[in-house]
Amino acid sequence: MKTTLHLTMAAFVGVLALGFSTLATTPAASADGKELYREYCKGCHEEGSPNGEYTPMSLIQDQWTRFFDKKYTRTHKSVIDEKHGGKPVTETISPEDLELIREFSIEGAADSEHPMTCG
Amino acid sequence: MRIVMLTTLIILGFAASATEAANKNRHERFVKNYEGTQTCLKCHEEEAETFFHTQHYQWRGATPDLVNSGGQELGKLSMVNDFCTNPTGPQWIGKVKNADGKTLAKGCSSCHSGLGKPPAQEISREQLENMDCLICHASGYRRDLYATEDGGWEWKPILWKNQEGLNSVARRIQIPDRTMCLRCHSASGGGPNFKRGDIEYTLKDPPRSFDVHMASDGKDMTCVDCHEGEAHRVRGRGVDMAATDSPDAPLSCEGECHTATPHEITALDMHTDRVNCTACHIPTFARDEPTDMFRDWSNIYFSEEKGKYVYTAEFEQNVVPAYAWFNGKSRVQVPGVPVDRIESGAVAIVLPEGSKDDPAAKIHAFKVHRGKLPVLDDKQWLVPIATEEFYAHGDIDKAVREAAESFYGMDEIEYSWNDTIRYMGIFHEVVPREDALGCLDCHRPGGRMDWQALGYDGDPLEDKLRASR
């Protein structure tokens, strides 16, 4: 029992350390992610769009994860992106850029925590 | 790398506290479809009724710790303060936009734990359904201001169009952790750490060097660990809050947690009779985010960066507290009576009571906030400002007149700008023992204690040394 506890503690410390190191790198990534989201997603998902309005705040983190893991290819592989050369959305966005968009969406999801401010 | 992380995450997942998991699971079952507060009321009517009577909901309450309230119930709703002045009237709720359509303000109710209706004194179904349980009890909850069909405004979960997501959040029910309390408390006064100075968003996840109590790698205490009271009433008023929610259970370092003589060093213990723990253990505040130390509502300008008219403010970081006597009671500026002034002429918004000759008083650490507010020329009453609309039109005179009208019902006023001063207790951001103040921080020429102002002839240590020579 004791050993398990210690192992878990060690793992916990490990996660903390890793957690901090990924945290430290995200701000730069999310800045790019924001730009990329605006470039590749926003045009089709603005307020009032027939495709549905989507900003990171439209979905919770679990829903974004499910979207990128399971739904993105299916729902966007035959949607043509006229703004970027008339290819399907899935062929327009590189895997690296998509990863940054994914991080940005999850980070700003509807259930991410932020303090409230006036105005 | 990825794989290692995943495995550790999985192990961690299993190790998560069993009670927490049990509670979360319970509301998985309890909350089938979240339809607003009424969903919670089905099972928690009793707790909702207790919450209705708290200062957190009423923004008003009994004032046993004020020496000049005359027994009135007072609170945020009835007071005029030197930050956002007063939340009633048009500034309670509503979007104010600039010419570019940018939202400049949403109203003071953004920090009320209700869904938009002002609190009423009589309990009713409408009032119970107006309470926002999720703001304190659901992790991952966020709300925003939306127009209602009848032309009014309400606070709603940002997920209102996404029922699946909303249900998921409404099932994440728990006793509040730091994050939830900080949603309001870390941004009071208009922005990050503007108001208090010692309640910053950093406290969500602070290192031990920042706060020994709340450190994630230390005691990891929640706000509720110290502030939990009976029946939704929090303990602890501090110095500048008008009302006291739990008069029978005052909160202080001494008592349940520490004794009055907690040190191995006698030279330290002999101080605790007259020097409050905070004076030595919180050497500075606003250590991450600068805090508003001076707010001048008479001196306004257009901020290109914010796209709005603003007051002039001075911010400071890593601020050395001021030190003054405090015996647990305060004197506040009550609206509708002539203002009290200190020697410098500044209107005293809040002053701590106590002096060296008062055996109940101890020297405490304070943030001293200065400001400039309008005072009626004839009656000498403090006047609030219709701050929210002001951000768009920039006419401060109009904003003062509007507030005089809505707050006092006066349409013709003459007023002048007055300096104000307010003492606010510093109680958070306790540093590790090695960073506590040393003897010479106070006992040397030019040290932190202004001995004369505190009522001493000079440094008592020097007197003692002289006497023993």
Coordinates of C-alpha atoms in Angstrom, one line a residue, chain B:
Chain B
M1 CA 7.4 12.0 -24.2
R2 CA 3.7 11.9 -25.1
I3 CA 3.4 8.3 -24.0
V4 CA 5.1 8.9 -20.7
M5 CA 2.7 11.8 -20.1
L6 CA -0.3 9.8 -21.0
T7 CA 0.6 7.0 -18.6
T8 CA 1.2 9.4 -15.8
L9 CA -2.0 11.1 -16.5
I10 CA -3.9 7.8 -16.3
I11 CA -2.3 6.9 -13.0
L12 CA -3.1 10.3 -11.7
G13 CA -6.7 9.9 -12.8
F14 CA -7.1 6.8 -10.7
A15 CA -5.5 8.4 -7.7
A16 CA -7.9 11.4 -7.7
S17 CA -9.7 11.9 -4.5
A18 CA -12.5 9.4 -4.1
T19 CA -14.9 11.8 -2.4
E20 CA -14.6 14.4 -5.2
A21 CA -15.3 11.7 -7.8
A22 CA -18.3 10.5 -5.8
N23 CA -19.8 14.0 -5.6
K24 CA -19.2 14.7 -9.3
N25 CA -20.9 11.4 -10.1
R26 CA -23.8 12.1 -7.9
H27 CA -24.8 15.3 -9.8
E28 CA -24.2 13.4 -13.0
R29 CA -27.4 11.6 -11.9
F30 CA -29.1 14.4 -10.1
V31 CA -28.9 17.0 -12.9
K32 CA -30.6 15.4 -15.9
N33 CA -31.3 18.6 -17.9
Y34 CA -30.2 21.9 -16.6
E35 CA -32.9 24.5 -17.0
G36 CA -31.6 27.3 -14.8
T37 CA -31.6 27.6 -11.1
Q38 CA -35.0 25.9 -10.8
T39 CA -33.2 22.7 -11.5
C40 CA -31.2 23.1 -8.3
L41 CA -34.1 24.3 -6.4
K42 CA -36.0 21.0 -6.8
C43 CA -33.6 19.5 -4.3
H44 CA -32.0 22.5 -2.6
E45 CA -34.7 24.9 -1.7
E46 CA -33.4 25.0 1.8
E47 CA -29.9 26.0 0.9
A48 CA -31.2 28.5 -1.6
E49 CA -33.2 30.2 1.2
T50 CA -30.1 30.4 3.3
F51 CA -28.2 31.9 0.4
F52 CA -31.0 34.5 -0.1
H53 CA -30.3 36.0 3.3
T54 CA -26.5 36.4 2.9
Q55 CA -24.6 39.5 2.2
H56 CA -23.3 37.8 -1.0
Y57 CA -26.9 38.0 -2.3
Q58 CA -28.3 41.0 -0.5
W59 CA -25.3 43.3 -0.8
R60 CA -26.6 44.7 2.5
G61 CA -26.6 43.4 6.1
A62 CA -26.3 44.1 9.8
T63 CA -23.5 46.4 10.8
P64 CA -22.4 45.5 14.3
D65 CA -18.8 46.3 13.5
L66 CA -19.4 49.9 12.5
V67 CA -19.2 52.6 15.1
N68 CA -21.3 55.1 13.2
S69 CA -24.0 53.2 11.3
G70 CA -26.7 53.9 14.0
G71 CA -27.7 50.3 13.7
Q72 CA -28.8 50.6 10.0
E73 CA -28.4 47.7 7.6
L74 CA -25.8 48.8 5.1
G75 CA -23.8 47.3 2.3
K76 CA -22.7 47.7 -1.3
L77 CA -26.2 48.7 -2.4
S78 CA -26.4 51.7 -0.1
M79 CA -22.8 52.8 0.2
V80 CA -20.7 55.1 -2.0
N81 CA -17.2 53.9 -2.4
D82 CA -14.0 55.3 -4.0
F83 CA -13.8 52.6 -6.8
C84 CA -16.9 52.2 -8.8
T85 CA -19.0 54.4 -6.4
N86 CA -22.4 52.7 -6.3
P87 CA -24.0 49.8 -8.2
T88 CA -27.7 50.9 -8.2
G89 CA -29.6 52.7 -10.8
P90 CA -28.8 52.5 -14.5
Q91 CA -25.3 51.1 -13.8
W92 CA -26.7 47.9 -12.3
I93 CA -27.0 46.1 -15.6
G94 CA -26.9 46.7 -19.4
K95 CA -24.4 46.9 -22.2
V96 CA -22.7 50.2 -22.9
K97 CA -21.1 50.4 -26.3
N98 CA -18.8 52.9 -28.0
A99 CA -19.2 54.3 -31.6
D100 CA -17.3 51.3 -33.0
G101 CA -19.8 48.9 -31.3
K102 CA -17.3 47.7 -28.8
T103 CA -18.8 46.8 -25.4
L104 CA -17.4 49.1 -22.8
A105 CA -19.3 48.0 -19.7
K106 CA -21.9 45.5 -18.7
G107 CA -23.0 46.8 -15.3
C108 CA -22.0 46.3 -11.7
S109 CA -24.2 43.2 -11.4
S110 CA -21.5 41.3 -13.1
C111 CA -20.1 40.6 -9.6
H112 CA -23.5 39.8 -8.1
S113 CA -24.3 36.2 -7.6
G114 CA -27.7 36.7 -9.2
L115 CA -28.8 36.4 -12.8
G116 CA -29.6 40.1 -13.3
K117 CA -32.5 41.1 -11.1
P118 CA -31.5 43.3 -8.2
P119 CA -31.9 41.5 -4.8
A120 CA -35.2 42.1 -3.1
Q121 CA -35.7 42.1 0.7
E122 CA -38.7 39.8 0.5
I123 CA -38.1 36.2 -0.5
S124 CA -40.1 35.0 -3.5
R125 CA -40.0 32.3 -6.2
E126 CA -38.7 34.9 -8.7
Q127 CA -35.9 35.9 -6.3
L128 CA -34.9 32.3 -5.6
E129 CA -34.7 31.6 -9.4
N130 CA -32.6 34.7 -9.8
M131 CA -29.8 33.2 -7.7
D132 CA -26.8 31.9 -9.7
C133 CA -25.7 28.7 -7.9
L134 CA -23.2 27.8 -10.6
I135 CA -21.1 30.9 -10.2
C136 CA -19.8 29.4 -6.9
H137 CA -20.5 25.7 -7.3
A138 CA -19.7 24.6 -10.9
S139 CA -16.2 24.3 -12.3
G140 CA -15.9 25.5 -15.8
Y141 CA -18.9 27.8 -15.6
R142 CA -18.9 31.1 -17.4
R143 CA -21.7 33.6 -18.0
D144 CA -22.3 36.6 -20.1
L145 CA -24.9 39.4 -20.5
Y146 CA -27.7 38.9 -23.0
A147 CA -30.8 41.0 -23.9
T148 CA -34.1 39.6 -22.9
E149 CA -37.2 39.6 -25.0
D150 CA -38.9 42.4 -23.0
G151 CA -36.0 44.7 -23.6
G152 CA -34.1 44.0 -20.4
W153 CA -30.9 42.2 -19.6
E154 CA -29.9 39.0 -18.0
W155 CA -26.8 37.0 -17.1
K156 CA -26.9 33.6 -18.8
P157 CA -24.4 30.7 -19.1
I158 CA -22.4 31.3 -22.3
L159 CA -23.4 27.7 -23.2
W160 CA -27.1 28.6 -23.4
K161 CA -27.3 27.5 -27.0
N162 CA -25.4 24.2 -26.3
Q163 CA -27.5 22.2 -24.0
E164 CA -25.2 19.2 -24.0
G165 CA -22.2 21.4 -22.9
L166 CA -24.3 23.2 -20.4
N167 CA -25.5 20.0 -18.8
S168 CA -22.0 18.8 -18.5
V169 CA -20.9 21.9 -16.7
A170 CA -24.0 21.9 -14.4
R171 CA -23.1 18.4 -13.3
R172 CA -19.6 19.5 -12.1
I173 CA -21.0 20.5 -8.7
Q174 CA -18.7 20.9 -5.7
I175 CA -18.0 23.0 -2.6
P176 CA -16.3 26.1 -4.1
D177 CA -12.6 25.9 -4.7
R178 CA -10.3 29.0 -5.1
T179 CA -11.1 29.4 -8.8
M180 CA -14.8 30.0 -8.1
C181 CA -14.3 32.6 -5.5
L182 CA -11.6 34.3 -7.6
R183 CA -14.0 34.7 -10.5
C184 CA -15.3 37.8 -8.7
H185 CA -12.8 38.6 -6.1
S186 CA -9.7 38.8 -8.2
A187 CA -11.2 41.4 -10.5
S188 CA -13.2 43.6 -8.2
G189 CA -12.9 47.4 -8.7
G190 CA -12.9 47.1 -12.4
G191 CA -9.9 44.9 -13.4
P192 CA -7.3 42.4 -12.3
N193 CA -6.4 43.1 -8.6
F194 CA -7.5 46.7 -8.9
K195 CA -9.4 46.8 -5.6
R196 CA -8.0 44.6 -2.8
G197 CA -4.4 44.2 -3.8
D198 CA -4.0 40.9 -1.8
I199 CA -6.6 38.8 -3.7
E200 CA -5.0 38.3 -7.2
Y201 CA -5.8 35.7 -9.8
T202 CA -2.3 34.2 -9.1
L203 CA -4.0 32.7 -6.0
K204 CA -5.7 30.2 -8.3
D205 CA -2.4 28.2 -8.4
P206 CA 0.2 30.1 -6.4
P207 CA 3.7 28.8 -5.4
R208 CA 4.5 28.6 -1.7
S209 CA 6.7 31.7 -1.9
F210 CA 3.5 33.7 -2.9
D211 CA 1.1 32.3 -0.3
V212 CA 1.9 29.6 2.3
H213 CA -1.8 28.8 2.9
M214 CA -3.1 28.5 -0.6
A215 CA 0.1 27.3 -2.3
S216 CA -0.7 24.4 -4.6
D217 CA 2.6 22.9 -3.5
G218 CA 2.0 23.7 0.1
K219 CA -1.2 23.6 2.3
D220 CA -3.4 24.1 -0.8
M221 CA -6.1 25.6 1.3
T222 CA -9.2 26.9 -0.4
C223 CA -10.9 30.2 0.4
V224 CA -13.7 28.2 2.0
D225 CA -11.3 26.5 4.4
C226 CA -10.9 29.8 6.2
H227 CA -14.1 31.6 5.2
E228 CA -16.7 28.9 5.6
G229 CA -19.6 29.9 7.9
E230 CA -23.0 28.5 8.8
A231 CA -25.8 28.5 6.3
H232 CA -24.0 30.1 3.4
R233 CA -22.8 33.1 5.5
V234 CA -19.1 33.6 5.1
R235 CA -16.8 34.5 8.0
G236 CA -14.6 37.5 7.9
R237 CA -15.4 41.2 7.2
G238 CA -12.0 42.6 7.0
V239 CA -11.9 46.4 7.7
D240 CA -13.8 48.1 4.9
M241 CA -16.9 46.0 4.4
A242 CA -19.9 47.7 6.0
A243 CA -21.9 44.6 7.0
T244 CA -20.8 41.5 8.8
D245 CA -22.3 38.2 7.6
S246 CA -21.2 36.0 10.6
P247 CA -21.0 38.3 13.7
D248 CA -20.8 35.3 16.0
A249 CA -17.9 33.7 14.2
P250 CA -15.2 36.4 13.5
L251 CA -12.3 35.1 11.5
S252 CA -8.7 35.6 12.6
C253 CA -5.4 33.9 12.5
E254 CA -5.6 33.2 16.2
G255 CA -8.0 30.7 17.5
E256 CA -8.7 27.5 15.6
C257 CA -5.5 27.6 13.6
H258 CA -2.7 29.4 15.5
T259 CA -2.2 30.4 19.1
A260 CA -1.3 34.0 20.1
T261 CA 2.2 32.8 20.8
P262 CA 3.2 30.6 17.9
H263 CA 6.9 31.2 17.8
E264 CA 9.9 29.5 19.4
I265 CA 11.5 32.9 19.7
T266 CA 10.2 34.9 22.8
A267 CA 11.2 38.2 21.2
L268 CA 8.6 37.5 18.5
D269 CA 5.9 36.2 20.8
M270 CA 6.1 39.3 23.0
H271 CA 4.9 41.4 20.0
T272 CA 1.6 39.5 19.3
D273 CA -0.3 41.4 22.0
R274 CA 0.1 44.6 20.1
V275 CA 1.2 43.7 16.6
N276 CA -1.2 41.7 14.4
C277 CA 0.3 38.7 12.6
T278 CA -0.3 40.3 9.2
A279 CA 2.1 43.2 10.0
C280 CA 5.1 40.8 10.0
H281 CA 3.9 38.0 7.7
I282 CA 2.7 40.0 4.7
P283 CA 5.7 42.2 3.9
T284 CA 4.2 43.4 0.5
F285 CA 1.1 42.9 -1.5
A286 CA 0.1 43.0 -5.2
R287 CA 3.2 41.0 -5.9
D288 CA 2.1 39.9 -9.4
E289 CA -0.6 42.3 -10.6
P290 CA -0.4 46.0 -9.9
T291 CA -3.2 47.4 -7.7
D292 CA -5.1 50.7 -7.9
M293 CA -3.7 53.0 -5.2
F294 CA -5.3 56.3 -6.4
R295 CA -8.4 56.8 -8.5
D296 CA -9.2 60.3 -9.6
W297 CA -12.7 60.6 -11.1
S298 CA -12.3 64.3 -11.6
N299 CA -9.5 63.8 -14.0
I300 CA -10.7 62.0 -17.0
Y301 CA -9.3 61.3 -20.5
F302 CA -10.0 59.2 -23.5
S303 CA -7.9 56.0 -23.6
E304 CA -7.1 55.0 -27.2
E305 CA -6.1 51.6 -26.0
K306 CA -9.4 50.8 -24.3
G307 CA -11.5 52.8 -26.7
K308 CA -13.3 54.6 -23.8
Y309 CA -13.2 57.5 -21.4
V310 CA -11.5 56.6 -18.2
Y311 CA -10.6 58.0 -14.8
T312 CA -7.0 58.7 -14.0
A313 CA -5.5 56.0 -11.8
E314 CA -2.1 55.2 -10.2
F315 CA -1.1 51.6 -10.0
E316 CA 1.6 50.1 -7.8
Q317 CA 3.1 46.6 -7.6
N318 CA 4.8 44.9 -4.7
V319 CA 3.4 47.5 -2.3
V320 CA 4.7 48.0 1.2
P321 CA 1.6 48.1 3.5
A322 CA 0.8 51.1 5.7
Y323 CA 0.5 50.3 9.4
A324 CA -2.2 51.5 11.7
W325 CA -4.2 50.4 14.8
F326 CA -7.3 48.4 14.4
N327 CA -9.6 47.0 17.1
G328 CA -12.1 45.2 14.8
K329 CA -14.4 48.1 14.4
S330 CA -14.5 50.7 11.6
R331 CA -15.9 54.1 10.9
V332 CA -17.3 54.5 7.4
Q333 CA -18.7 57.3 5.3
V334 CA -22.5 56.8 5.3
P335 CA -24.3 58.5 2.4
G336 CA -26.9 61.1 3.1
V337 CA -25.0 62.6 6.1
P338 CA -22.3 65.3 6.0
V339 CA -18.8 63.8 5.3
D340 CA -16.2 63.3 7.9
R341 CA -12.7 64.6 7.0
I342 CA -9.3 63.7 8.4
E343 CA -6.8 66.4 9.2
S344 CA -5.5 66.6 5.6
G345 CA -9.1 67.5 4.5
A346 CA -9.6 64.1 2.7
V347 CA -13.0 62.5 3.1
A348 CA -12.8 59.4 5.2
I349 CA -14.4 56.6 3.3
V350 CA -13.3 54.0 5.8
L351 CA -11.0 54.3 8.8
P352 CA -10.1 51.6 11.2
E353 CA -10.9 52.3 14.9
G354 CA -8.3 51.9 17.7
S355 CA -5.2 53.5 19.1
K356 CA -2.2 52.7 21.2
D357 CA -4.2 53.3 24.3
D358 CA -7.0 50.9 23.3
P359 CA -6.0 47.5 24.7
A360 CA -8.2 45.7 22.1
A361 CA -6.3 47.3 19.2
K362 CA -3.3 45.9 17.3
I363 CA -1.1 47.3 14.6
H364 CA -2.3 45.8 11.2
A365 CA -1.2 45.9 7.6
F366 CA -3.3 48.1 5.3
K367 CA -3.7 49.1 1.7
V368 CA -4.5 52.9 1.8
H369 CA -6.5 53.8 -1.2
R370 CA -6.9 57.4 -2.2
G371 CA -9.4 58.9 -4.6
K372 CA -11.4 61.9 -5.7
L373 CA -15.1 62.0 -5.5
P374 CA -17.9 64.6 -5.7
V375 CA -19.4 66.1 -2.5
L376 CA -22.5 68.3 -2.5
D377 CA -21.6 71.9 -1.6
D378 CA -24.5 72.6 0.7
K379 CA -25.3 69.3 2.3
Q380 CA -21.8 68.0 2.2
W381 CA -23.0 64.5 1.1
L382 CA -20.9 62.2 -0.9
V383 CA -22.3 61.7 -4.5
P384 CA -21.9 58.5 -6.6
I385 CA -21.2 58.6 -10.3
A386 CA -23.1 56.9 -13.1
T387 CA -19.9 55.3 -14.2
E388 CA -21.0 52.8 -16.8
E389 CA -22.6 55.3 -19.3
F390 CA -19.7 57.7 -18.6
Y391 CA -17.3 55.3 -20.3
A392 CA -19.0 56.0 -23.6
H393 CA -19.9 59.7 -23.4
G394 CA -17.0 60.9 -21.3
D395 CA -19.0 63.7 -19.7
I396 CA -18.2 63.4 -16.0
D397 CA -20.4 66.3 -14.9
K398 CA -23.4 64.6 -16.5
A399 CA -22.5 61.3 -14.8
V400 CA -22.4 63.0 -11.4
R401 CA -25.7 64.7 -12.0
E402 CA -27.4 61.6 -13.2
A403 CA -26.2 59.7 -10.2
A404 CA -27.4 62.4 -7.8
E405 CA -30.8 62.1 -9.5
S406 CA -31.1 58.3 -9.3
F407 CA -29.4 57.9 -5.9
Y408 CA -30.8 60.9 -3.9
G409 CA -33.6 62.1 -6.2
M410 CA -32.0 65.5 -6.6
D411 CA -32.1 67.3 -9.9
E412 CA -30.3 70.6 -9.2
I413 CA -27.0 70.1 -7.5
E414 CA -23.7 72.0 -6.9
Y415 CA -20.8 69.9 -6.0
S416 CA -17.0 70.0 -5.7
W417 CA -14.3 67.3 -6.0
N418 CA -12.8 66.1 -2.8
D419 CA -9.9 63.9 -1.9
T420 CA -10.8 60.7 -0.3
I421 CA -9.0 58.1 1.8
R422 CA -9.9 54.5 2.6
Y423 CA -8.1 51.9 4.7
M424 CA -8.4 48.2 3.5
G425 CA -7.0 45.3 5.5
I426 CA -4.4 43.1 4.0
F427 CA -4.9 39.5 5.0
H428 CA -3.7 37.3 2.1
E429 CA -0.4 36.5 0.5
V430 CA 1.3 35.3 3.7
V431 CA 4.9 34.6 2.8
P432 CA 7.1 31.7 4.1
R433 CA 8.7 32.3 7.6
E434 CA 12.1 33.1 6.1
D435 CA 10.6 36.1 4.3
A436 CA 8.7 37.5 7.3
L437 CA 9.9 40.9 8.5
G438 CA 13.1 40.9 10.6
C439 CA 13.7 43.1 13.7
L440 CA 15.4 45.8 11.8
D441 CA 12.6 46.2 9.2
C442 CA 10.8 48.0 12.0
H443 CA 13.4 48.9 14.6
R444 CA 15.8 51.2 12.8
P445 CA 15.7 54.8 11.8
G446 CA 13.6 55.1 8.6
G447 CA 12.0 51.6 9.2
R448 CA 8.5 50.6 8.5
M449 CA 6.9 51.9 11.7
D450 CA 6.1 55.6 11.9
W451 CA 6.4 55.6 15.7
Q452 CA 5.0 59.1 16.3
A453 CA 2.0 58.5 14.1
L454 CA 1.3 55.3 16.0
G455 CA 1.4 57.1 19.3
Y456 CA 4.9 56.2 20.6
D457 CA 7.5 58.7 21.6
G458 CA 10.0 56.9 19.6
D459 CA 11.2 53.3 18.9
P460 CA 10.3 51.4 22.0
L461 CA 13.3 49.1 21.5
E462 CA 15.6 52.0 21.6
D463 CA 13.9 53.2 24.8
K464 CA 14.3 49.8 26.3
L465 CA 18.0 49.7 25.4
R466 CA 18.6 53.2 26.7
A467 CA 16.8 52.2 30.0
S468 CA 18.9 49.1 30.4
R469 CA 22.2 51.0 29.8

